[in-house]
N, CA and C of each residue as an Amber inpcrd file, in Angstrom:
protein
   759
  90.5500000 124.5260000 100.6810000  90.8050000 124.1080000 102.0690000
  90.4020000 122.6550000 102.2570000  91.2710000 121.8840000 102.8530000
  90.9760000 120.4730000 103.0810000  89.9030000 120.2840000 104.1470000
  89.0990000 119.2480000 103.9850000  88.1120000 118.9190000 105.0070000
  88.7830000 118.5680000 106.3360000  90.0290000 118.1120000 106.2920000
  90.7260000 117.7670000 107.5280000  90.9750000 119.0000000 108.3950000
  90.9670000 120.1800000 107.7860000  91.1850000 121.3970000 108.5550000
  90.0220000 121.6760000 109.5000000  88.8960000 120.9950000 109.3020000
  87.7390000 121.1710000 110.1730000  87.8940000 120.4170000 111.5010000
  88.9210000 119.5960000 111.6190000  89.0660000 118.7280000 112.7870000
  89.0450000 119.5060000 114.0870000  88.2850000 118.9930000 115.0450000
  88.2030000 119.5890000 116.3830000  88.2280000 118.4740000 117.4130000
  88.7520000 118.7790000 118.5830000  88.7520000 117.7770000 119.6490000
  87.3210000 117.3820000 119.9750000  87.0970000 116.0580000 120.0900000
  85.7560000 115.5490000 120.3630000  85.6650000 114.8940000 121.7380000
  86.5250000 113.8870000 121.9720000  86.5090000 113.2170000 123.2710000
  87.7910000 112.4150000 123.4470000  88.0390000 112.0030000 124.6760000
  89.1900000 111.1600000 124.9740000  88.7290000 110.0110000 125.8560000
  89.2730000 108.8190000 125.6210000  88.8590000 107.6450000 126.3960000
  90.0850000 106.8310000 126.7840000  89.9360000 106.0710000 127.8510000
  91.0270000 105.2300000 128.3200000  90.6050000 103.7710000 128.4550000
  89.3290000 103.5070000 128.1410000  88.8100000 102.1470000 128.2010000
  87.9000000 101.9220000 126.9920000  87.8930000 100.7120000 126.4750000
  87.0680000 100.4320000 125.2990000  85.5850000 100.6800000 125.5670000
  85.1610000 100.4590000 126.7920000  83.7340000 100.6500000 127.0940000
  83.3040000 102.1030000 126.9650000  84.2890000 103.0200000 126.9420000
  83.9700000 104.4430000 126.8620000  84.0480000 104.9890000 125.4390000
  84.2940000 104.1260000 124.4500000  84.3620000 104.5920000 123.0690000
  83.0320000 105.2000000 122.6570000  83.0550000 106.2510000 121.8290000
  81.8050000 106.9050000 121.4360000  80.8890000 105.9700000 120.6570000
  79.5910000 106.2250000 120.7790000  78.6050000 105.3920000 120.1000000
  78.3010000 105.8440000 118.6940000  79.1000000 106.7430000 118.1430000
  78.8950000 107.2210000 116.7820000  79.0930000 106.0790000 115.7800000
  78.4680000 106.2070000 114.6100000  78.5560000 105.1690000 113.5900000
  79.2560000 105.6520000 112.3210000  79.9630000 106.7700000 112.4100000
  80.6710000 107.3090000 111.2480000  82.0380000 106.6430000 111.1070000
  82.6510000 106.7170000 109.9150000  83.9730000 106.1070000 109.7250000
  85.0160000 106.7200000 110.6480000  85.8740000 105.8530000 111.1920000
  86.9870000 106.3050000 112.0140000  88.3010000 105.9840000 111.3090000
  89.1850000 106.9570000 111.2360000  90.5220000 106.7790000 110.6710000
  91.5060000 106.9090000 111.8150000  92.1690000 105.8180000 112.1640000
  93.0470000 105.7980000 113.3310000  94.5040000 106.0090000 112.9260000
  95.2210000 106.7750000 113.7390000  96.6430000 107.0250000 113.5410000
  97.4140000 106.2840000 114.6290000  98.3570000 105.4440000 114.2270000
  99.1590000 104.6750000 115.1780000 100.6280000 104.8230000 114.8210000
 101.4950000 104.6460000 115.8200000 102.9210000 104.7110000 115.5410000
 103.7390000 104.8000000 116.8130000 105.0360000 104.6230000 116.6610000
 105.9370000 104.7530000 117.7910000 105.8880000 106.1690000 118.3410000
 106.1980000 106.2840000 119.6090000 106.0930000 107.5750000 120.2850000
 107.0140000 108.6410000 119.7070000 108.0590000 108.2530000 119.0170000
 108.9860000 109.2350000 118.4570000 108.9770000 109.2390000 116.9280000
 107.9040000 108.7590000 116.3100000 107.8540000 108.6580000 114.8440000
 107.2810000 109.9040000 114.1880000 106.7680000 110.8460000 114.9870000
 106.2190000 112.0590000 114.4120000 104.7270000 112.0120000 114.1650000
 104.0160000 111.1720000 114.9360000 102.5730000 111.0110000 114.7270000
 101.8090000 112.2990000 115.0190000 102.0680000 112.9070000 116.1570000
 101.3620000 114.1330000 116.5180000 101.6490000 115.2470000 115.5240000
 102.8970000 115.3500000 115.1060000 103.2740000 116.3770000 114.1340000
 102.5300000 116.1660000 112.8240000 102.4310000 114.9060000 112.3820000
 101.7200000 114.6090000 111.1320000 100.2490000 114.9830000 111.2330000
  99.6120000 114.6360000 112.3500000  98.1980000 114.9780000 112.5280000
  98.0100000 116.4870000 112.5200000  98.8780000 117.1920000 113.2280000
  98.7420000 118.6460000 113.3210000  98.9270000 119.3400000 111.9800000
  99.8850000 118.8890000 111.1850000 100.1090000 119.5580000 109.9000000
  99.0060000 119.1990000 108.9040000  98.4760000 117.9750000 108.9850000
  97.3980000 117.5780000 108.0770000  96.0950000 118.3070000 108.4080000
  95.9110000 118.6490000 109.6730000  94.7080000 119.3740000 110.0780000
  94.9430000 120.8810000 110.1260000  96.1750000 121.2980000 109.7950000
  96.5390000 122.7170000 109.7660000  96.3400000 123.3800000 111.1280000
  96.6870000 122.6540000 112.1880000  96.5480000 123.1690000 113.5480000
  97.8000000 122.8150000 114.3450000  98.2780000 123.7570000 115.1330000
  99.5440000 123.5650000 115.8320000  99.4480000 122.6030000 117.0090000
  98.3220000 122.5860000 117.7070000  98.2780000 121.7970000 118.9300000
  97.0920000 120.8800000 119.0580000  96.5210000 120.4430000 117.9340000
  95.3540000 119.5550000 118.0250000  95.7520000 118.2270000 118.6680000
  96.7740000 117.5890000 118.1150000  97.2930000 116.3490000 118.6960000
  98.3990000 116.7140000 119.6830000  98.3400000 116.1100000 120.8650000
  99.2650000 116.4570000 121.9350000 100.5750000 115.6920000 121.7900000
 101.6610000 116.4270000 121.6690000 102.9930000 115.8280000 121.6070000
 103.6880000 116.0810000 122.9400000 103.7180000 115.0700000 123.7880000
 104.2700000 115.2380000 125.1270000 105.7930000 115.2370000 125.1110000
 106.3970000 116.0610000 125.9700000 107.8470000 116.0500000 126.1350000
 108.2910000 114.8720000 126.9970000 107.3300000 114.2790000 127.6940000
 107.6340000 113.1060000 128.5180000 107.3120000 111.8520000 127.7170000
 108.3080000 111.0040000 127.4230000 108.0770000 109.8190000 126.5990000
 106.9480000 108.9440000 127.1280000 106.0410000 108.6060000 126.2280000
 104.9870000 107.6650000 126.5770000 103.9090000 108.2160000 127.4810000
 103.8480000 109.5320000 127.6240000 102.9040000 110.1100000 128.5720000
 101.4600000 110.0220000 128.0860000 101.2500000 110.1920000 126.7900000
  99.8950000 110.1870000 126.2480000  99.3590000 108.7620000 126.2450000
  98.4100000 108.4830000 127.1320000  97.9580000 107.1090000 127.3400000
  96.5130000 106.8770000 126.9070000  95.8940000 107.8630000 126.3040000
  94.4860000 107.7560000 125.9610000  94.2720000 107.7060000 124.4590000
  93.0700000 107.3050000 124.0660000  92.6410000 107.3930000 122.6790000
  91.9190000 108.7300000 122.5290000  92.4310000 109.5820000 121.6660000
  91.8460000 110.9030000 121.4690000  91.1140000 110.9730000 120.1350000
  89.8890000 111.4800000 120.1860000  89.0330000 111.5800000 119.0020000
  88.9280000 113.0310000 118.5420000  89.0200000 113.2250000 117.2260000
  88.8120000 114.5320000 116.6190000  87.7130000 114.4060000 115.5660000
  86.7570000 115.3100000 115.6160000  85.6040000 115.2170000 114.7140000
  85.8230000 116.0100000 113.4360000  85.2480000 115.5110000 112.3480000
  85.1620000 116.2290000 111.0760000  83.6750000 116.4690000 110.8280000
  83.2830000 117.7220000 110.7340000  81.8660000 118.0530000 110.5900000
  81.2150000 118.1860000 111.9620000  80.0300000 118.7780000 111.9620000
  79.2900000 118.9160000 113.2140000  79.5690000 120.1800000 113.9800000
  80.4690000 121.0390000 113.4530000  80.7660000 122.3070000 114.1140000
  80.4640000 123.4420000 113.1440000  79.8830000 124.5080000 113.6540000
  79.4070000 125.5660000 112.7650000  80.1060000 126.9010000 112.9750000
  81.1920000 126.8880000 113.7560000  82.0120000 128.0900000 113.8990000
  83.4710000 127.6740000 113.7960000  84.3710000 128.6620000 113.8950000
  85.7900000 128.3800000 113.7550000  86.2820000 127.2990000 114.7050000
  87.3240000 126.6000000 114.2870000  87.8220000 125.4570000 115.0340000
  88.3820000 125.8430000 116.4040000  88.7110000 127.1260000 116.6130000
  89.2860000 127.5430000 117.8890000  88.2180000 127.7960000 118.9420000
  86.9570000 127.8240000 118.5700000  85.8960000 128.1260000 119.5140000
  85.5320000 126.8820000 120.3260000  84.8430000 127.1170000 121.4490000
  84.5490000 126.0370000 122.3860000  83.1010000 125.5580000 122.3150000
  82.3820000 125.9370000 121.2650000  80.9930000 125.5030000 121.1790000
  80.9280000 123.9880000 120.9980000  79.8180000 123.4100000 121.4030000
  79.6630000 121.9540000 121.3350000  79.5460000 121.4840000 119.8850000
  80.1170000 120.3130000 119.6230000  79.9820000 119.6870000 118.3110000
  78.6150000 119.0160000 118.2220000  77.9450000 119.1820000 117.1090000
  76.6550000 118.5350000 116.8980000  76.9050000 117.0940000 116.4490000
  76.7490000 116.1810000 117.3590000  77.1580000 114.7930000 117.1370000
  76.4620000 114.1840000 115.9320000  75.1860000 114.4990000 115.7380000
  74.4550000 113.8920000 114.6300000  74.8980000 114.4230000 113.2710000
  75.7560000 115.4560000 113.2550000  76.2400000 116.0020000 111.9960000
  77.7070000 115.6620000 111.7290000  78.3220000 114.9050000 112.6340000
  79.7040000 114.4780000 112.4130000  79.7570000 113.5320000 111.2140000
  80.7270000 113.7590000 110.3340000  80.8520000 112.9430000 109.1240000
  81.9420000 111.8800000 109.2410000  82.9460000 112.1290000 110.0520000
  84.0420000 111.1700000 110.2380000  84.8020000 111.5580000 111.5030000
  85.6000000 110.6180000 112.0070000  86.4040000 110.8690000 113.1990000
  87.8550000 110.4600000 112.9360000  88.7660000 111.3330000 113.3060000
  90.1870000 110.9900000 113.3160000  90.5130000 110.5170000 114.7200000
  91.2620000 109.4220000 114.8280000  91.5110000 108.8020000 116.1280000
  93.0220000 108.7220000 116.3650000  93.4780000 109.4090000 117.3860000
  94.9020000 109.4130000 117.7420000  95.1300000 108.3590000 118.8130000
  95.7530000 107.2540000 118.4170000  96.0090000 106.1580000 119.3530000
  97.2720000 106.4260000 120.1550000  97.3790000 105.8660000 121.3560000
  98.5830000 106.0700000 122.1690000  99.8390000 105.6220000 121.4340000
 100.8960000 106.4270000 121.5330000 102.1600000 106.0230000 120.9480000
 102.7390000 104.8310000 121.6930000 103.5420000 104.0550000 121.0010000
 104.1160000 102.8660000 121.6470000 105.6260000 102.8280000 121.4230000
 106.3220000 102.1070000 122.3360000 107.7230000 101.8350000 122.0730000
 108.7450000 102.4050000 123.0300000 108.3100000 103.1490000 124.0570000
 109.3030000 103.7210000 124.9730000 109.6130000 102.7780000 126.1260000
 110.8850000 102.5850000 126.3980000 111.3130000 101.6860000 127.4710000
 110.9930000 102.2580000 128.8460000 110.8540000 103.6110000 128.9300000
 110.6420000 104.2440000 130.2270000 109.2630000 103.9800000 130.8110000
 108.3340000 103.5320000 129.9770000 106.9670000 103.3160000 130.4390000
 106.9030000 102.0640000 131.3050000 106.1270000 102.1170000 132.3700000
 106.0310000 100.9880000 133.2840000 105.3980000  99.7770000 132.6090000
 105.6970000  98.6040000 133.1350000 105.1560000  97.3720000 132.5740000
 103.6440000  97.3270000 132.6120000 103.0470000  97.8450000 133.6950000
 101.5880000  97.8630000 133.8120000 100.9650000  98.7170000 132.7180000
 101.5620000  99.8910000 132.4770000 101.0500000 100.7840000 131.4310000
 101.1880000 100.1370000 130.0570000 102.3100000  99.4620000 129.8280000
 102.5200000  98.8100000 128.5380000 101.4630000  97.7480000 128.2770000
 101.1570000  96.9530000 129.2960000 100.1470000  95.9090000 129.1360000
  98.7770000  96.5130000 128.8570000  98.4730000  97.6140000 129.5450000
  97.1970000  98.2810000 129.3230000  97.1180000  98.7990000 127.8920000
  98.1750000  99.4630000 127.4260000  98.1790000 100.0080000 126.0680000
  98.0630000  98.8940000 125.0340000  98.7850000  97.8010000 125.2890000
  98.7710000  96.7010000 124.3340000  97.3620000  96.1490000 124.1790000
  96.6750000  95.9520000 125.2880000  95.3120000  95.4360000 125.2120000
  94.3760000  96.4550000 124.5790000  94.5370000  97.7220000 124.9720000
  93.6840000  98.7790000 124.4320000  93.8550000  98.8990000 122.9170000
  95.1040000  98.9700000 122.4720000  95.3780000  99.1080000 121.0500000
  94.9320000  97.8650000 120.2760000  95.3130000  96.6840000 120.7850000
  94.9690000  95.4470000 120.0960000  93.4690000  95.2650000 119.9620000
  92.7510000  95.4600000 121.0530000  91.2970000  95.2820000 121.0180000
  90.6350000  96.3190000 120.1150000  91.1260000  97.5490000 120.1670000
  90.5170000  98.5960000 119.3440000  90.6840000  98.2900000 117.8570000
  91.9010000  98.0220000 117.4070000  92.1270000  97.8510000 115.9720000
  91.5200000  96.5510000 115.4470000  91.3340000  95.5620000 116.3130000
  90.7830000  94.2940000 115.8610000  89.2550000  94.2410000 115.9170000
  88.6540000  94.9930000 116.8160000  87.2280000  94.8060000 117.0960000
  86.3370000  96.0010000 116.7950000  86.9030000  97.1490000 116.5670000
  86.0910000  98.3490000 116.3720000  85.4830000  98.3460000 114.9730000
  84.1850000  98.1100000 114.8690000  83.5180000  98.0360000 113.5690000
  83.6050000  99.3500000 112.8030000  83.5600000 100.4700000 113.5330000
  83.5640000 101.7740000 112.8760000  84.9270000 102.1410000 112.2960000
  85.9520000 101.4150000 112.6830000  87.3010000 101.7170000 112.2010000
  87.4020000 101.3680000 110.7190000  87.5560000 102.3990000 109.8760000
  87.5720000 102.1940000 108.4290000  88.9680000 101.9280000 107.8910000
  89.9890000 102.4880000 108.5330000  91.3530000 102.3330000 108.0360000
  92.3380000 102.7580000 109.1100000  93.5710000 102.2730000 108.9590000
  94.6510000 102.6040000 109.8920000  95.7290000 103.3840000 109.1600000
  96.1390000 104.4990000 109.7330000  97.2890000 105.2530000 109.2270000
  98.4620000 104.9180000 110.1350000  99.4360000 104.2090000 109.6130000
 100.5800000 103.7680000 110.4090000 101.7460000 104.7160000 110.1580000
 102.1320000 105.4430000 111.2020000 103.1990000 106.4340000 111.1120000
 104.5210000 105.7890000 111.5120000 105.5130000 105.8540000 110.6160000
 106.8240000 105.2690000 110.9000000 107.9270000 106.2200000 110.4470000
 109.0080000 106.2520000 111.1960000 110.1980000 107.0100000 110.8140000
 110.7870000 106.3470000 109.5590000 110.9460000 107.1200000 108.4930000
 111.4320000 106.5570000 107.2290000 112.8180000 105.9470000 107.3510000
 113.5670000 106.3450000 108.3810000 114.9160000 105.7950000 108.5620000
 114.9020000 104.4940000 109.3420000 113.7990000 104.2510000 110.0780000
 113.7050000 103.0340000 110.8950000 112.2700000 102.4770000 110.8430000
 111.8050000 102.1070000 109.6580000 110.4280000 101.6020000 109.5510000
 110.3250000 100.1440000 109.9740000 109.1180000  99.7300000 110.2470000
 108.8000000  98.3230000 110.5330000 109.6290000  97.7480000 111.6860000
 109.6060000  98.4670000 112.7990000 110.1490000  97.8900000 114.0200000
 109.2470000  96.7350000 114.4410000 109.6620000  96.0040000 115.4540000
 108.8550000  94.8640000 115.9100000 107.4340000  95.2950000 116.3000000
 107.3180000  96.4720000 116.9190000 106.0050000  96.9390000 117.3520000
 105.1510000  97.3850000 116.1660000 105.7840000  97.9560000 115.1410000
 105.0430000  98.3040000 113.9280000 104.4980000  97.0450000 113.2600000
 105.3310000  96.0280000 113.1910000 104.9010000  94.7560000 112.5830000
 103.7700000  94.1400000 113.4020000 103.8630000  94.2440000 114.7300000
 102.7920000  93.7320000 115.5740000 101.4750000  94.4360000 115.2570000
 101.5310000  95.7570000 115.0720000 100.3270000  96.5060000 114.7250000
  99.7790000  96.0500000 113.3840000 100.6590000  95.8530000 112.4090000
 100.2370000  95.3480000 111.1040000  99.5190000  94.0040000 111.2380000
 100.0940000  93.1350000 112.0390000  99.5450000  91.7830000 112.1500000
  98.2660000  91.7490000 112.9760000  98.1020000  92.7010000 113.8810000
  96.8230000  92.8230000 114.5780000  95.7190000  93.2180000 113.6040000
  96.0620000  94.1700000 112.7250000  95.0430000  94.7910000 111.8900000
  94.7870000  94.0580000 110.5720000  95.8100000  93.4220000 110.0170000
  95.6860000  92.7950000 108.6950000  94.4900000  91.8480000 108.5740000
  94.2090000  91.0010000 109.5770000  93.0850000  90.0610000 109.4250000
  91.7220000  90.7270000 109.2290000  91.6050000  92.0180000 109.5460000
  90.3310000  92.7020000 109.3370000  90.0660000  92.9400000 107.8530000
  91.1290000  92.9120000 107.0350000  90.9790000  93.1650000 105.6070000
  90.7890000  94.6310000 105.2640000  90.8800000  95.5060000 106.2520000
  90.6920000  96.9440000 106.0190000  92.0200000  97.5850000 105.5840000
  91.9500000  98.7570000 104.9530000  93.1670000  99.3920000 104.4380000
  94.1070000  99.8890000 105.5390000  95.3900000  99.8250000 105.2200000
  96.4260000 100.4840000 106.0080000  97.1970000 101.3990000 105.0610000
  97.3630000 102.6510000 105.4610000  98.2040000 103.5770000 104.6970000
  99.3940000 103.9360000 105.5780000 100.5840000 103.5890000 105.1250000
 101.7950000 103.8590000 105.8910000 102.4010000 105.1910000 105.4730000
 102.6590000 106.0270000 106.4470000 103.2900000 107.3230000 106.2090000
 104.7010000 107.2720000 106.7830000 105.6800000 107.3850000 105.9020000
 107.0880000 107.3400000 106.3090000 107.5660000 108.7710000 106.5430000
 107.6650000 109.1500000 107.8080000 107.9660000 110.5290000 108.1740000
 109.4600000 110.8360000 108.0830000 109.7680000 112.1290000 108.2510000
 111.1480000 112.6290000 108.2930000 111.9050000 112.2920000 107.0070000
 111.1660000 112.3190000 105.8750000 111.7710000 111.9960000 104.5890000
 112.8130000 113.0320000 104.1710000 112.7650000 114.2160000 104.7870000
 113.7640000 115.2440000 104.4720000 115.1640000 114.8250000 104.8990000
 115.2560000 113.8270000 105.7600000 116.5540000 113.3570000 106.2340000
 117.1530000 112.2930000 105.3090000 116.4380000 111.9500000 104.2330000
 116.9200000 110.9610000 103.2680000 117.3060000 111.6510000 101.9620000
 118.3520000 111.1430000 101.3090000 118.6420000 111.6440000  99.9700000
 117.7670000 110.9000000  98.9630000 117.9190000 111.2240000  97.6850000
 117.0190000 110.6510000  96.6770000 117.1050000 109.1300000  96.6260000
 118.3000000 108.5900000  96.6400000 118.4560000 107.1280000  96.5800000
 117.8800000 106.4590000  97.8240000 118.1280000 107.0710000  98.9720000
 117.6040000 106.5120000 100.2150000 116.0770000 106.5560000 100.2320000
 115.5060000 107.6190000  99.6910000 114.0460000 107.7270000  99.6190000
 113.4710000 106.6400000  98.7240000 114.0970000 106.4470000  97.5720000
 113.6360000 105.4070000  96.6330000 113.7190000 104.0270000  97.2760000
 114.8280000 103.7640000  97.9610000 115.0050000 102.4670000  98.6050000
 114.0110000 102.2690000  99.7480000 113.7670000 103.3310000 100.5060000
 112.8270000 103.2320000 101.6240000 111.4270000 102.8640000 101.1280000
 110.9930000 103.5050000 100.0500000 109.6740000 103.1900000  99.4840000
 109.6250000 101.7660000  98.9430000 110.6690000 101.3760000  98.2110000
 110.6930000 100.0390000  97.6240000 110.6820000  98.9680000  98.7070000
 111.4860000  99.1500000  99.7380000 111.5490000  98.1560000 100.8090000
 110.2380000  98.1080000 101.5990000 109.6250000  99.2710000 101.8010000
 108.3470000  99.3050000 102.5160000 107.2610000  98.5780000 101.7220000
 107.2240000  98.8170000 100.4210000 106.2330000  98.1350000  99.5830000
 106.4510000  96.6320000  99.5950000 107.7190000  96.2150000  99.6290000
 108.0160000  94.7880000  99.6660000 107.4850000  94.1540000 100.9570000
 107.6490000  94.8560000 102.0740000 107.1320000  94.3460000 103.3450000
 105.6100000  94.2370000 103.2880000 104.9550000  95.2820000 102.8070000
 103.4940000  95.2920000 102.7610000 102.9620000  94.2450000 101.7920000
 103.6640000  94.0500000 100.6700000 103.2300000  93.0570000  99.6890000
 103.3720000  91.6270000 100.1990000 104.1610000  91.4460000 101.2560000
 104.3590000  90.0930000 101.7950000 103.1450000  89.6130000 102.5960000
 102.2410000  90.5280000 102.9030000 101.0350000  90.1600000 103.6460000
  99.9280000  89.7760000 102.6620000  99.4700000  88.5500000 102.7580000
  98.4100000  88.0630000 101.8790000  97.3690000  87.3190000 102.7140000
  96.1550000  87.2320000 102.1770000  95.1110000  86.5120000 102.8910000
  95.1900000  85.0190000 102.6040000  94.2090000  84.2620000 103.0700000
  94.2310000  82.8080000 102.9240000  94.2170000  82.3660000 101.4670000
  93.7050000  83.2160000 100.5970000  93.6470000  82.8910000  99.1760000
  94.8430000  83.4220000  98.4050000  95.7840000  84.0090000  99.1230000
  96.9740000  84.5420000  98.4740000  96.8150000  85.9380000  97.9090000
  95.7030000  86.5900000  98.2140000  95.4720000  87.9460000  97.7200000
  96.0890000  88.9710000  98.6710000  96.6530000  90.0100000  98.1170000
  97.2670000  91.0450000  98.9320000  96.2360000  91.8860000  99.6590000
  96.6680000  92.5030000 100.7380000  95.7930000  93.3850000 101.5010000
  95.8630000  94.8020000 100.9220000  94.8750000  95.6340000 101.2070000
  94.8750000  97.0180000 100.6920000  95.8170000  97.9170000 101.4880000
  97.1150000  97.6710000 101.3430000  98.1370000  98.4240000 102.0600000
  98.8460000  99.3630000 101.0880000  99.0380000 100.6070000 101.4740000
  99.7310000 101.5920000 100.6530000 100.7630000 102.3250000 101.5070000
 101.6770000 103.0260000 100.8340000 102.7540000 103.6930000 101.5630000
 103.1900000 104.9440000 100.8110000 103.6710000 105.9270000 101.5470000
 104.1850000 107.1450000 100.9490000 105.2550000 107.7540000 101.8430000
 106.0460000 108.6660000 101.2660000 107.0150000 109.4480000 102.0230000
 106.3530000 110.7300000 102.5220000 106.8670000 111.2750000 103.6270000
 106.2450000 112.4340000 104.2520000 107.2960000 113.2140000 105.0300000
 107.1960000 114.5220000 104.9670000 108.0470000 115.3790000 105.7880000
 107.2640000 116.6270000 106.1660000 107.0610000 116.8220000 107.4580000
 106.3920000 118.0330000 107.9230000 107.2990000 119.2390000 107.7100000
 108.6000000 119.0630000 107.8970000 109.5450000 120.1770000 107.7850000
 109.6030000 120.7050000 106.3570000 109.7290000 119.8090000 105.3860000
 109.8430000 120.2110000 103.9790000 108.5030000 120.1460000 103.2480000
 107.4410000 119.8140000 103.9710000 106.0870000 119.7340000 103.3990000
 106.0380000 118.7710000 102.2150000 106.6500000 117.6240000 102.4190000
 106.6430000 116.5620000 101.4080000 105.4820000 115.6030000 101.6930000
 104.6960000 115.3220000 100.6960000 103.6640000 114.2920000 100.8090000
 102.3980000 114.7080000 101.5310000 102.2420000 115.9860000 101.8420000
 101.0660000 116.4270000 102.5930000  99.8020000 116.2670000 101.7600000
  99.8310000 116.7240000 100.5160000  98.6500000 116.6150000  99.6620000
  98.2890000 115.1520000  99.3990000  99.3010000 114.3140000  99.2020000
  99.0550000 112.8910000  98.9650000  98.3820000 112.2500000 100.1710000
  98.9000000 112.5460000 101.3640000  98.3190000 111.9860000 102.5860000
  96.9100000 112.5110000 102.8090000  96.7060000 113.7900000 102.5690000
  95.3910000 114.4030000 102.7310000  94.3700000 113.7060000 101.8380000
  94.7100000 113.5430000 100.5700000  93.7830000 112.9210000  99.6240000
  93.4710000 111.4720000 100.0220000  94.4820000 110.7580000 100.4840000
  94.2830000 109.3560000 100.8540000  93.3860000 109.2280000 102.0730000
  93.6020000 110.0660000 103.0690000  92.7970000 110.0010000 104.2930000
  91.3420000 110.3570000 103.9910000  91.1280000 111.3850000 103.1780000
  89.7670000 111.7510000 102.8070000  89.0880000 110.6080000 102.0450000
  89.8390000 109.9680000 101.1800000  89.2970000 108.8220000 100.4340000
  88.9080000 107.6910000 101.3830000  89.7820000 107.3660000 102.3170000
  89.5240000 106.2760000 103.2490000  88.3430000 106.5740000 104.1690000
  88.1520000 107.8570000 104.4570000  87.0550000 108.2730000 105.3350000
  85.7390000 108.4390000 104.5770000  85.8050000 108.3010000 103.2560000
  84.5990000 108.4830000 102.4510000  84.2270000 109.9380000 102.2810000
  85.2100000 110.8130000 102.4010000  84.9740000 112.2510000 102.2620000
  85.6860000 112.7530000 101.0090000  85.1420000 113.7840000 100.4220000
  85.7980000 114.4460000  99.3060000  86.0630000 115.8840000  99.6930000
  87.1860000 116.4010000  99.2330000  87.4490000 117.8190000  99.4690000
  86.5020000 118.6320000  98.6070000  86.3240000 119.8890000  98.9640000
  85.4470000 120.7640000  98.1930000  85.9310000 120.8630000  96.7520000
  87.2420000 120.8820000  96.5610000  87.7900000 120.9820000  95.2240000
  87.4240000 119.7510000  94.3990000  87.5080000 118.5570000  95.0170000
  87.1760000 117.3360000  94.3120000  85.7030000 117.3020000  93.9410000
  84.8430000 117.7660000  94.8590000  83.4230000 117.7950000  94.5770000
  83.1240000 118.7150000  93.4060000  83.8040000 119.8830000  93.3540000
  83.6060000 120.8080000  92.2500000  84.0860000 120.1950000  90.9400000
  85.2400000 119.4940000  91.0010000  85.7590000 118.8620000  89.8000000
  84.8130000 117.7770000  89.3030000  84.2470000 116.9910000  90.2450000
  83.3120000 115.9480000  89.8480000  82.0670000 116.5460000  89.2000000
  81.5830000 117.6710000  89.7660000  80.4070000 118.3200000  89.1920000
  80.7190000 118.8430000  87.7880000  81.9250000 119.4210000  87.6210000
  82.3050000 119.9250000  86.3150000  82.4280000 118.7910000  85.3080000
  83.0320000 117.6610000  85.7410000  83.1710000 116.5140000  84.8560000
  81.8100000 115.9610000  84.4640000  80.8860000 115.9200000  85.4400000
  79.5410000 115.4340000  85.1410000  78.8690000 116.3450000  84.1270000
  79.0560000 117.6670000  84.2750000  78.4860000 118.6120000  83.3210000
  79.0800000 118.4400000  81.9400000  80.3990000 118.2010000  81.8920000
  81.0520000 117.9760000  80.6040000  80.5260000 116.7180000  79.9370000
  80.2970000 115.6650000  80.7220000  79.7890000 114.4110000  80.1730000
  78.4130000 114.6060000  79.5610000  77.5660000 115.3790000  80.2790000
  76.2180000 115.6300000  79.7610000  76.3010000 116.4060000  78.4530000
  77.2030000 117.4250000  78.4430000  77.3630000 118.2130000  77.2350000
  77.8530000 117.3770000  76.0660000  78.7640000 116.4450000  76.3480000
  79.2860000 115.5790000  75.2990000  78.2140000 114.6430000  74.7650000
  77.3800000 114.1370000  75.7010000  76.3110000 113.2460000  75.2830000
  75.3170000 113.9770000  74.3860000  75.0140000 115.2590000  74.7680000
  74.0610000 116.0200000  73.9670000  74.6240000 116.3220000  72.5850000
  75.9350000 116.6390000  72.5430000  76.5320000 116.9570000  71.2510000
  76.6530000 115.7240000  70.3780000  76.6930000 114.5300000  71.0130000
  76.8280000 113.3010000  70.2580000  75.4780000 112.7090000  69.8710000
  74.3890000 113.2850000  70.4020000  73.0680000 112.7440000  70.1080000
  72.7700000 112.8820000  68.6280000  72.1680000 111.8580000  67.9930000
  71.8730000 111.9280000  66.5610000  70.8150000 112.9750000  66.2650000
  70.9710000 113.6490000  65.1430000  69.9920000 114.6260000  64.6790000
  69.5850000 114.2640000  63.2660000  68.6790000 115.0450000  62.7040000
  68.2370000 114.7860000  61.3220000  69.4010000 114.8720000  60.3630000
  70.3220000 115.8260000  60.6630000  71.4900000 115.9990000  59.7880000
  72.4290000 114.8060000  59.8670000  72.4330000 114.1050000  61.0260000
  73.3440000 112.9700000  61.1940000  72.9820000 111.8540000  60.2130000
  71.7490000 111.7990000  59.8340000  71.3110000 110.7530000  58.9140000
  71.6200000 111.1050000  57.4630000  72.0680000 112.3310000  57.2370000
  72.3640000 112.7990000  55.8910000  73.8230000 112.5850000  55.5670000
  74.1660000 111.6760000  54.6750000  75.5620000 111.3710000  54.4020000
  76.3720000 112.5730000  53.9600000  75.6940000 113.5860000  53.3980000
  76.4420000 114.7210000  52.8780000  76.6770000 115.7900000  53.9190000
  76.1290000 115.6270000  55.1200000  76.2510000 116.6630000  56.1430000
  77.6770000 116.7810000  56.6460000
């Protein structure tokens, strides 16, 4: 079971001053309102309604936090999360890009999103959700350019990959990597940007995204921890078997 399955609603805020005072890594999810962000969060956390997908375009206007760790019963229960035991936070940022949203709301979201991704010290990485058929819209590029100067990782998830054939999928990945590789720092070094294909419908790329998010959050799945322990045990065993003995000094042994 993935550690992401532990995710539970923690808090929601509409102003930067109300952001939680926790010091654990935050992994933020950003994307256009119709790119499948809520669906991606829900399938990665194995929960149907954790992230709210509104039928009204642009309705979700808050930053929603989901905790990993700090809860000692099933995720459906309403008991309080133990804040001091939270290990990481998933952050669902407001979707962007709908023309129906009022100008005042757009300005508020722009400032909220821009200030959060540029100034939040706890923000460890950004997961940028884009429709694989229409990636890197002007607003996606704006998000990239807001976040790139921080030098922190961005992992791009290209959703709805089931709607692409094999050649289209290959081209989408290649073109996305080319866009990401075009971003370099003052010394000409590339930023830690990665990309993958994803489909909630066909369950494409779920394990890859899960592993990447856990890595960015500094968390390991239980399976990875067991594998690391087994590898460590094997290394010790190999070292012991390779240790010199009295017989090792005997050429005829």
